[in-house]
Short mmCIF file of C-alpha atoms and ligand atoms in Angstrom, two decimals:
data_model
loop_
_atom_site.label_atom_id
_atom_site.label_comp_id
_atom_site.label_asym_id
_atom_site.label_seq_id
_atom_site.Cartn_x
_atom_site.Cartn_y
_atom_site.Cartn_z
CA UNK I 619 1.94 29.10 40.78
CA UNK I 620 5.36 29.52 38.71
CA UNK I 621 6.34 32.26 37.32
CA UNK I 622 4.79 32.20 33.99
CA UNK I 623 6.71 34.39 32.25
CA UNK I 624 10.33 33.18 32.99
CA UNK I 625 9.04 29.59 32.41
CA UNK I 626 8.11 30.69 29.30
CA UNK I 627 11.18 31.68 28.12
CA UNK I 628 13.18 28.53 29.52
CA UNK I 629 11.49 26.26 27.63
CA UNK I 630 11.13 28.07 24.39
CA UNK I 631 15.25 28.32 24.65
CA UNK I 632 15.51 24.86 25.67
CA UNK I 633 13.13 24.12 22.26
CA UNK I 634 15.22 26.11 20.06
CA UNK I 635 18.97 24.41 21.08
CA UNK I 636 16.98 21.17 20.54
CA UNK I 637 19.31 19.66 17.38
CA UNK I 638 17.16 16.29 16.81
CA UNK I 639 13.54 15.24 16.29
CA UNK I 640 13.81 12.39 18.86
CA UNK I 641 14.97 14.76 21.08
CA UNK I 642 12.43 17.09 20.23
CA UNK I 643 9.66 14.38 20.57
CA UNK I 644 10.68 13.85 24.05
CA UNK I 645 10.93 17.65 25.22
CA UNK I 646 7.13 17.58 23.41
CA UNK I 647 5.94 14.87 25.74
CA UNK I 648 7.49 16.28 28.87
CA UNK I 649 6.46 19.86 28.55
CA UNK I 650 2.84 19.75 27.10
CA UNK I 651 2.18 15.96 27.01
CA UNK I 652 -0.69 14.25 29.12
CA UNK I 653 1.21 13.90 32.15
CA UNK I 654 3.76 16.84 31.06
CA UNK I 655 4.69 19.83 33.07
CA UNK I 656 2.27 22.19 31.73
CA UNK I 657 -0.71 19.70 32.28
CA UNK I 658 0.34 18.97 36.02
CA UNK I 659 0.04 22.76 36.06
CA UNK I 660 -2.83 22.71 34.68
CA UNK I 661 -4.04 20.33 37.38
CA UNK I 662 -3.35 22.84 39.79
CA UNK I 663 -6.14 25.04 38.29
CA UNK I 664 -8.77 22.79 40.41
CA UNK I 665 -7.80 23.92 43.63
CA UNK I 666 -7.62 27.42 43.40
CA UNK I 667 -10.27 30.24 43.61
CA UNK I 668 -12.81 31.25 40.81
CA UNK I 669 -10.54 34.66 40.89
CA UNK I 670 -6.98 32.89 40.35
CA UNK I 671 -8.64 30.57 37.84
CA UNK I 672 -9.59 33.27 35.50
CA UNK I 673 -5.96 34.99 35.93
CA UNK I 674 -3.83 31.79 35.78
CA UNK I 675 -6.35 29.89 32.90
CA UNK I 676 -6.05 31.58 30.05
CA UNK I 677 -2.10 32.54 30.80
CA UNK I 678 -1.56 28.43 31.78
CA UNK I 679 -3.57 28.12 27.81
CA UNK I 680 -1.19 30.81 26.02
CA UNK I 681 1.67 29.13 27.63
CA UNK I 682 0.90 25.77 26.21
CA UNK I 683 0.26 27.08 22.75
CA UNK I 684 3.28 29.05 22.29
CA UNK I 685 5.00 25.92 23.77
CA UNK I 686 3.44 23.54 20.77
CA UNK I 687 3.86 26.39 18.12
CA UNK I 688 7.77 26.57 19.23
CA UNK I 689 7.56 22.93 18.46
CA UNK I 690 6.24 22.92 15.63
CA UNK I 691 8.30 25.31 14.00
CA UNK I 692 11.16 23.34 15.44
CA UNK I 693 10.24 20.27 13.75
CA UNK I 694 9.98 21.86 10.47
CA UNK I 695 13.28 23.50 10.56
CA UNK I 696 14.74 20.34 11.68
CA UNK I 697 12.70 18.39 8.91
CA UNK I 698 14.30 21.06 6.47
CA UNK I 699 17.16 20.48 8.01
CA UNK I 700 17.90 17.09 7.72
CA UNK I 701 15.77 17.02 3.79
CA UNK I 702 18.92 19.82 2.50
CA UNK I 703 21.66 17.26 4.02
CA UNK I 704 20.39 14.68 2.19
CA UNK I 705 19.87 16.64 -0.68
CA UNK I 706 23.48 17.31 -0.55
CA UNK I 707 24.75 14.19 0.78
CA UNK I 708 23.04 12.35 -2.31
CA UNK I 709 23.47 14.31 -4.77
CA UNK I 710 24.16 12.82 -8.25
CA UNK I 711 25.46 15.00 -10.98
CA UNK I 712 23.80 13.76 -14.01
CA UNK I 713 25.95 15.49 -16.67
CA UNK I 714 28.87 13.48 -15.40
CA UNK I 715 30.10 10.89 -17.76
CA UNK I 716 29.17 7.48 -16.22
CA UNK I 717 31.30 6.22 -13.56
CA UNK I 718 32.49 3.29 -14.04
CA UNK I 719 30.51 0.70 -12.68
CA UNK I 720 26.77 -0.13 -13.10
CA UNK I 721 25.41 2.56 -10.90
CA UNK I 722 21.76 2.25 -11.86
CA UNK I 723 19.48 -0.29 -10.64
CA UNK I 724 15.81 -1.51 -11.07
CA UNK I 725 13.44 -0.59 -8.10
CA UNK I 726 12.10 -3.96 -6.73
CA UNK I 727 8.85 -2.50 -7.72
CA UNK I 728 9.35 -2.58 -11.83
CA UNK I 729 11.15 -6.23 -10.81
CA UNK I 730 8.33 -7.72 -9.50
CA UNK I 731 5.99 -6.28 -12.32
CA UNK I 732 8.13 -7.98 -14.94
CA UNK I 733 8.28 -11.05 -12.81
CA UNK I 734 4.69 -11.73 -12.07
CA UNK I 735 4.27 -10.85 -15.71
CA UNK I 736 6.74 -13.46 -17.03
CA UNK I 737 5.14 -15.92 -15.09
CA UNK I 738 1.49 -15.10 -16.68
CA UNK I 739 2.56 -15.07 -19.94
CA UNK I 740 4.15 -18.90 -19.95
CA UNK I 741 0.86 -19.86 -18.41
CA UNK I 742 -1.05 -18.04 -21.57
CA UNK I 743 -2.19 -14.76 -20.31
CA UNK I 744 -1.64 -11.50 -21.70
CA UNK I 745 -0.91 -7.54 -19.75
CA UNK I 746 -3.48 -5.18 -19.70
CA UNK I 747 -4.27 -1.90 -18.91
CA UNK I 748 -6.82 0.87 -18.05
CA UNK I 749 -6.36 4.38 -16.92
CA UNK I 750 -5.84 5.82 -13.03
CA UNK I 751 -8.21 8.60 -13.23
CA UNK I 752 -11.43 6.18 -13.60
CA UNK I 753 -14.90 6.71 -13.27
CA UNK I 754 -17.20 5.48 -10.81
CA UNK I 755 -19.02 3.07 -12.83
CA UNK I 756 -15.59 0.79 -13.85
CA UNK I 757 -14.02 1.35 -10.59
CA UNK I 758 -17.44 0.36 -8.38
CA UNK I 759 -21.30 0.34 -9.45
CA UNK I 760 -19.88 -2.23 -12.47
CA UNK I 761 -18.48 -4.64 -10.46
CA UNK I 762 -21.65 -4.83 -8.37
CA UNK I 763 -20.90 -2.19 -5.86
CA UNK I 764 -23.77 0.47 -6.18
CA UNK I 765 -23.92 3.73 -4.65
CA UNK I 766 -25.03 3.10 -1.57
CA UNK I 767 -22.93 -0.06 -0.77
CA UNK I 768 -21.13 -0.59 2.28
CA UNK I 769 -18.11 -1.92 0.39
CA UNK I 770 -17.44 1.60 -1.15
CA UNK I 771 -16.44 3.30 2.53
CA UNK I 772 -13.94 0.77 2.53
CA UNK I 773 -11.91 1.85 -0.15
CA UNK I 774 -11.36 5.39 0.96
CA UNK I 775 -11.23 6.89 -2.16
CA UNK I 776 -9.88 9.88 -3.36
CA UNK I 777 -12.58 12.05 -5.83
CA UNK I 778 -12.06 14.48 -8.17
CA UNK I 779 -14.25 17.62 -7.79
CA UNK I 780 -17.73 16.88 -9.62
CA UNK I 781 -17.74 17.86 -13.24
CA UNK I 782 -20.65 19.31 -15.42
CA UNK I 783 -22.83 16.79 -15.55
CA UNK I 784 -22.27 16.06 -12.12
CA UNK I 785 -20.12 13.17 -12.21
CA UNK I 786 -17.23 13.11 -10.08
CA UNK I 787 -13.96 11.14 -11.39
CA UNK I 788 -11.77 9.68 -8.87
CA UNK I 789 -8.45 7.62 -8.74
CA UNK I 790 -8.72 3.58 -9.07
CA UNK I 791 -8.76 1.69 -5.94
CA UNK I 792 -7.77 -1.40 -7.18
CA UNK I 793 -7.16 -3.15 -10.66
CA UNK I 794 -10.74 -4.64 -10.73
CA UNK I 795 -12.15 -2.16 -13.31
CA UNK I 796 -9.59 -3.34 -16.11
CA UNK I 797 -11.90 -6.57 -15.74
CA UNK I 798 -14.78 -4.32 -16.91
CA UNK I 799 -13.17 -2.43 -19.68
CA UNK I 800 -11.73 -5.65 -20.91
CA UNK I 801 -15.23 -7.31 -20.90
CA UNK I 802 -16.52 -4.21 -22.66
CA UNK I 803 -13.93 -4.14 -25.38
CA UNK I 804 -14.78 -7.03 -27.36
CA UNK I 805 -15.79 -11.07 -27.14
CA UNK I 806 -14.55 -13.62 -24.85
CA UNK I 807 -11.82 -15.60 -24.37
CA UNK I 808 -10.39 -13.59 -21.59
CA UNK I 809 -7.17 -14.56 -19.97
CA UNK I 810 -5.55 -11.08 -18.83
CA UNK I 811 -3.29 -9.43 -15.93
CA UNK I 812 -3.77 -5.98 -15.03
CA UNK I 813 -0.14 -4.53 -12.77
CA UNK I 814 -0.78 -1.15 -12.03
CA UNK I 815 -1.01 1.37 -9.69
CA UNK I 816 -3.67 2.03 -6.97
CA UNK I 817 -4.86 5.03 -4.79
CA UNK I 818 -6.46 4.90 -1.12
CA UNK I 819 -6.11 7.90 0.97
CA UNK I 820 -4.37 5.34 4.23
CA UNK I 821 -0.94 5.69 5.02
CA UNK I 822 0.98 3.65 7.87
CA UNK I 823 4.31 1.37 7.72
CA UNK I 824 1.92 -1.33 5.71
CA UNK I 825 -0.44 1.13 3.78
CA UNK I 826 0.81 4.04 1.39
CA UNK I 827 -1.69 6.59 -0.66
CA UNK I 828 -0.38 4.80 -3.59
CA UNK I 829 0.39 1.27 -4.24
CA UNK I 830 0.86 -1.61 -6.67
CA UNK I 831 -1.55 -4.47 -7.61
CA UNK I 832 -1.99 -6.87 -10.10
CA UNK I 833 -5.18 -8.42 -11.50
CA UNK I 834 -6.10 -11.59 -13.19
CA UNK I 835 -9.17 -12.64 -15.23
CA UNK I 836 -9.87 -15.16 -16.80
CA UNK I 837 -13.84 -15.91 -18.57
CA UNK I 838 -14.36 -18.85 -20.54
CA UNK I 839 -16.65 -21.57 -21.55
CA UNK I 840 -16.33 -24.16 -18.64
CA UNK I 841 -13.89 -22.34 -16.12
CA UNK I 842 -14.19 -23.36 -12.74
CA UNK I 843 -12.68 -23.00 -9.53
CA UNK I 844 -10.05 -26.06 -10.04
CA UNK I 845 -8.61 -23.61 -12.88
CA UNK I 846 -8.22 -21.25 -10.65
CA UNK I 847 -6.54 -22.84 -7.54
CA UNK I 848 -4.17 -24.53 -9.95
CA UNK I 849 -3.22 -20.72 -11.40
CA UNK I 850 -2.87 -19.57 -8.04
CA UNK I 851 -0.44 -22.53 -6.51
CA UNK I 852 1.78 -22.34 -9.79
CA UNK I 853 2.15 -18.59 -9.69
CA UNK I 854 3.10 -19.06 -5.94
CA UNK I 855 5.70 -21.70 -6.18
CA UNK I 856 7.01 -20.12 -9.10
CA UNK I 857 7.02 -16.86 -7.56
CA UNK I 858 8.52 -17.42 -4.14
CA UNK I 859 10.89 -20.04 -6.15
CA UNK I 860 8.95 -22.60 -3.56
CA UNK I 861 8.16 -26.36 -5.28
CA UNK I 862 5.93 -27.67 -2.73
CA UNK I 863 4.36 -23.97 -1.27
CA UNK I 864 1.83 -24.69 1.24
CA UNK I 865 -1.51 -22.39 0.03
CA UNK I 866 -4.69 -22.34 1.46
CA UNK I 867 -8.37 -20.69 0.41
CA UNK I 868 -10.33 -19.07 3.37
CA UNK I 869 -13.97 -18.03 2.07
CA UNK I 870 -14.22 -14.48 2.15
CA UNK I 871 -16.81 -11.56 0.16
CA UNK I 872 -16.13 -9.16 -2.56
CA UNK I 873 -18.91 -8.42 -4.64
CA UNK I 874 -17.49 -8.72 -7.73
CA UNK I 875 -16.94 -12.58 -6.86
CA UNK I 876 -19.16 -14.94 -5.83
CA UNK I 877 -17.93 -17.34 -4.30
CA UNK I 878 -14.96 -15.15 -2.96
CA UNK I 879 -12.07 -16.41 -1.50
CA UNK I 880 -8.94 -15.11 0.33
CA UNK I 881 -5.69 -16.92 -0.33
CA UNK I 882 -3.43 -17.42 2.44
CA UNK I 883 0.52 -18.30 1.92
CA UNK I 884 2.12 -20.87 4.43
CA UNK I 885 4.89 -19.58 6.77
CA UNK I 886 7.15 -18.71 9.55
CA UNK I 887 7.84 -15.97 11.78
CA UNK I 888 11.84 -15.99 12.46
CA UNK I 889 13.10 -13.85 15.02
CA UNK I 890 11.39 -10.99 13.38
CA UNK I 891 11.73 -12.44 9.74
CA UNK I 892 9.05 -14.09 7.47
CA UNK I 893 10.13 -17.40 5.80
CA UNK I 894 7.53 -18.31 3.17
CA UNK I 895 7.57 -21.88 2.48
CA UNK I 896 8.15 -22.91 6.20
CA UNK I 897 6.20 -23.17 9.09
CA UNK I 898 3.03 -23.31 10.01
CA UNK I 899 1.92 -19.95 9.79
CA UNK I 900 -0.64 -18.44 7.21
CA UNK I 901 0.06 -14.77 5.71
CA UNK I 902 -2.76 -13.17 3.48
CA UNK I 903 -1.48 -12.98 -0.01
CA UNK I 904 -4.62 -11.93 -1.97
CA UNK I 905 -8.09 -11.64 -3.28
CA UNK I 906 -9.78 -14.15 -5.54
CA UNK I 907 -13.78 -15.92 -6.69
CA UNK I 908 -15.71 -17.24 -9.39
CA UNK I 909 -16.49 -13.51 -11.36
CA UNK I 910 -19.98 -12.80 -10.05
CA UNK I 911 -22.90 -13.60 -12.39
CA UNK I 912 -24.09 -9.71 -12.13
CA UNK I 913 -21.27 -8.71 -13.10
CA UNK I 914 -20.87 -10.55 -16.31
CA UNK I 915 -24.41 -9.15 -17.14
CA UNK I 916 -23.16 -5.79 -16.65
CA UNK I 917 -21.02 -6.08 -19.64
CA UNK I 918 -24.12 -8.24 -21.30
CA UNK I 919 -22.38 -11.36 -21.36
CA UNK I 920 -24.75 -14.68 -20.49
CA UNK I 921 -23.66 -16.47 -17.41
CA UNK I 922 -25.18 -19.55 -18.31
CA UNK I 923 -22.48 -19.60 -20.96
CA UNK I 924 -19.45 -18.43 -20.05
CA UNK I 925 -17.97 -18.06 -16.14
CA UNK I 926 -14.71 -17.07 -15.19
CA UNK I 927 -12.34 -16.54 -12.20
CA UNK I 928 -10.89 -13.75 -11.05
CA UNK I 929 -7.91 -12.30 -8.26
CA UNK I 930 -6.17 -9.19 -7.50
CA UNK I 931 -3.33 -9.22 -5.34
CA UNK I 932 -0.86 -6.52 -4.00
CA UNK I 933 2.45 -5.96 -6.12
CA UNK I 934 4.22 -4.39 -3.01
CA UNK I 935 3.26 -6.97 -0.11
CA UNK I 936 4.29 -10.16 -2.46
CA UNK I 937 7.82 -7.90 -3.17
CA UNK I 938 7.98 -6.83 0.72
CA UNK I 939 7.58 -11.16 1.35
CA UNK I 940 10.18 -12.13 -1.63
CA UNK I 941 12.52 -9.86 -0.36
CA UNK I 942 12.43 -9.45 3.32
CA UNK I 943 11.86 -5.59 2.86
CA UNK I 944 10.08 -4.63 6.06
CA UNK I 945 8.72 -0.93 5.71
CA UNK I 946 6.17 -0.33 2.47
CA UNK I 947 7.20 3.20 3.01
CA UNK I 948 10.64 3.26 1.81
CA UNK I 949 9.63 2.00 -1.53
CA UNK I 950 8.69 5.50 -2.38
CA UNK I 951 11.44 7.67 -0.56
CA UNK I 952 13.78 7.52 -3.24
CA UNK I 953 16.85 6.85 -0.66
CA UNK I 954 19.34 6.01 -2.83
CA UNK I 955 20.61 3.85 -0.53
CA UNK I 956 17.74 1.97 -0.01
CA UNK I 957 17.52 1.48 -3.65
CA UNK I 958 21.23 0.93 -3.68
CA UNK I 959 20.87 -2.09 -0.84
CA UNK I 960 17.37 -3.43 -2.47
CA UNK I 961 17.35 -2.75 -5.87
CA UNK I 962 18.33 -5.34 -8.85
CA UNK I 963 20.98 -4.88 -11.35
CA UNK I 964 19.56 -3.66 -14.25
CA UNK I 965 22.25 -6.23 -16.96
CA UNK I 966 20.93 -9.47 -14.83
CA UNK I 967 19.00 -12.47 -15.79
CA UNK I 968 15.97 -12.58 -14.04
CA UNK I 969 16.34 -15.73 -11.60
CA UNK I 970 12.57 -16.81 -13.14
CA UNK I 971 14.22 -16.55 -16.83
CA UNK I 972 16.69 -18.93 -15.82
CA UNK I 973 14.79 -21.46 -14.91
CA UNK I 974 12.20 -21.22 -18.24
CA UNK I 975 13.71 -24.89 -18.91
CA UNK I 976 12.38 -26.47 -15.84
CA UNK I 977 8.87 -25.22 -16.78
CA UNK I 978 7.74 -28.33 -18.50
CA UNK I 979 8.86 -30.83 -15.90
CA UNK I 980 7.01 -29.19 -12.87
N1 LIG O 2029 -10.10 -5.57 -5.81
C1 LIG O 2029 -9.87 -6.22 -4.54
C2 LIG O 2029 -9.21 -5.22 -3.58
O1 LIG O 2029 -8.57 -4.31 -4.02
C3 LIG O 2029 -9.00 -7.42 -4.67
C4 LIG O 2029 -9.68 -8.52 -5.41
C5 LIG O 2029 -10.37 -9.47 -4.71
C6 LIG O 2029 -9.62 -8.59 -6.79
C7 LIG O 2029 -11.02 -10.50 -5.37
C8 LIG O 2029 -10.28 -9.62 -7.48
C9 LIG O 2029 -10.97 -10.58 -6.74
O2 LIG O 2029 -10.27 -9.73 -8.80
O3 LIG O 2029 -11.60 -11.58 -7.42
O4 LIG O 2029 -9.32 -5.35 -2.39
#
């Protein structure tokens, strides 16, 4: 066996010169990784007598754990590091008088909220909206998801700690209980869209703790599932700016819907692009049905006389698509120049208001 000690204090030197997390990811793997140094040490533990185990073990253990604590605090300072340059490197003085040049922009977030928006509101729909910090019976039991219902585990929510009577609050998962309180707040006609934002505790390069989705209802006397398809399709080709989009309707379950559907978007992947429009393959695009009978009793309105359809779709995946932007996470960095290189200026015509005049003759 090595000498411990002197090991010790080569690696935790060669730890601290480390000037770069890739770097520092790499020393990780080699020292105290699966197949790492310290591990194939480690191995060495097997042969050895019942006496050298219990000298060498726990030494071979403190070793390893100073080793990943060194790392840690590494990574931090380097993470600290890297935050203050860009802290200084992007710093804006805001008591400057304005340079000269438009230097703001909209975040293609707020641009796709007033788009999809714009494009409701020509086809007779109005925005509404409901709170973040909801309550379990809008958010789930409502739209037909009770307590114990497999659908809720799904949703990873994040709760609020119980109040006094017990009930615990929590942060909306999705758009869907704007349906409710809309229902609740006086007679149909409903035709209504619901942007907002949405919590799930996930987080990956497609997933972030909060996101963006919009919702659609629509109750009636007489709605059916034609109504619905032909909202879907115009949104779409007005949307992605596509005449003829190819979109297609997969049956899928929500329980708020019944019958559900998932709407798929046609197109093609380009040497590592997505070109909606083209191709022939299918992208998810969102969530859709005919609003489920229970539901509609929920908020005592009779079935028998009015129906309704219903979607909810994600704001951030439709503006990811539009835009070719290929990490969900660098919507909320605030790098300005990200938002520099993605953003929209804030003194331009919408592309959709400019073509308001073609409306009528698609
Ligand atoms: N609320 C669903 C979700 O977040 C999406 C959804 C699906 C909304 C179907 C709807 C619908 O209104 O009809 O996953």
């Amino acid at each position: 066996m090595e000498d411990l000690k002197k090991l010790e204090t080569e690696i935790i030197a060669t730890i601290a010169a480390m000037d770069n997390l890739t770097g520092l990811e790499k020393l990780r793997v080699w020292e105290v990784g699966k197949k790492g140094r310290v591990s194939l040490l480690m191995r060495e533990l097997g042969k050895m007598t019942p006496e050298e185990k219990k000298q060498f073990g726990p030494k071979l253990n403190g070793l390893k754990n100073k080793i990943i604590q060194a790392i840690t605090d590494q990574q931090a300072a380097l993470e600290l590091q890297e935050l203050n340059h860009r802290l200084q490197s992007e710093r804006v003085d805001i008591t400057l008088p304005s340079p000269s040049g438009n230097q703001g922009s909209i975040h293609p977030i707020t641009q796709v909220m007033d788009e999809v928006a714009e494009i409701f509101t020509e086809l007779g729909f109005s925005v509404a909206e409901g709170p973040e910090i909801e309550e379990d019976f809008y958010n789930f039991t409502a739209l037909n998801i009770p307590p114990e219902h497999p659908a809720r585990q799904m949703h990873d929510t994040f709760y609020f700690p119980e109040d006094s009577d017990g009930n615990r609050k929590l942060l909306r998962t999705h758009t869907s209980p704007v349906q409710i309180r809309t229902m609740m707040s006086g007679p149909p006609p409903y035709r209504i869209i619901v942007p907002g934002r949405t919590y799930r505790c996930d987080s990956d390069a497609t997933h972030t703790p909060m996101f963006h989705q919009v919702e659609a209802l629509v109750i009636d006397k007489d709605i059916h599932m034609g109504h619905l398809k032909w909202c879907i399709e115009e949104f779409c080709a007005k949307f992605f700016e596509i005449d003829d989009v190819k979109i297609r309707f997969r049956p899928s379950y929500f329980p708020f819907t019944e019958p559900s559907a998932e709407v798929d978007i046609g197109c093609a992947f380009k040497d590592g692009e997505i070109l909606i429009g083209e191709g022939d393959d299918w992208l998810e695009i969102m969530g859709c049905g005919m609003v489920n009978p229970r539901v509609l009793e929920n908020v005592n309105l009779n079935p028998d006389e009015y129906q309704g359809f219903a979607f909810g779709m994600g704001l951030d995946r439709i503006a990811m698509l539009k835009w070719g932007i290929p990490d969900l996470r660098d919507f909320f960095t605030a790098d300005l120049r990200w938002l520099k290189h993605y953003g929209f200026a804030s003194l331009d015509i919408p592309s959709l208001s400019t073509q308001r005049h073609n409306w009528e003759e698609r």
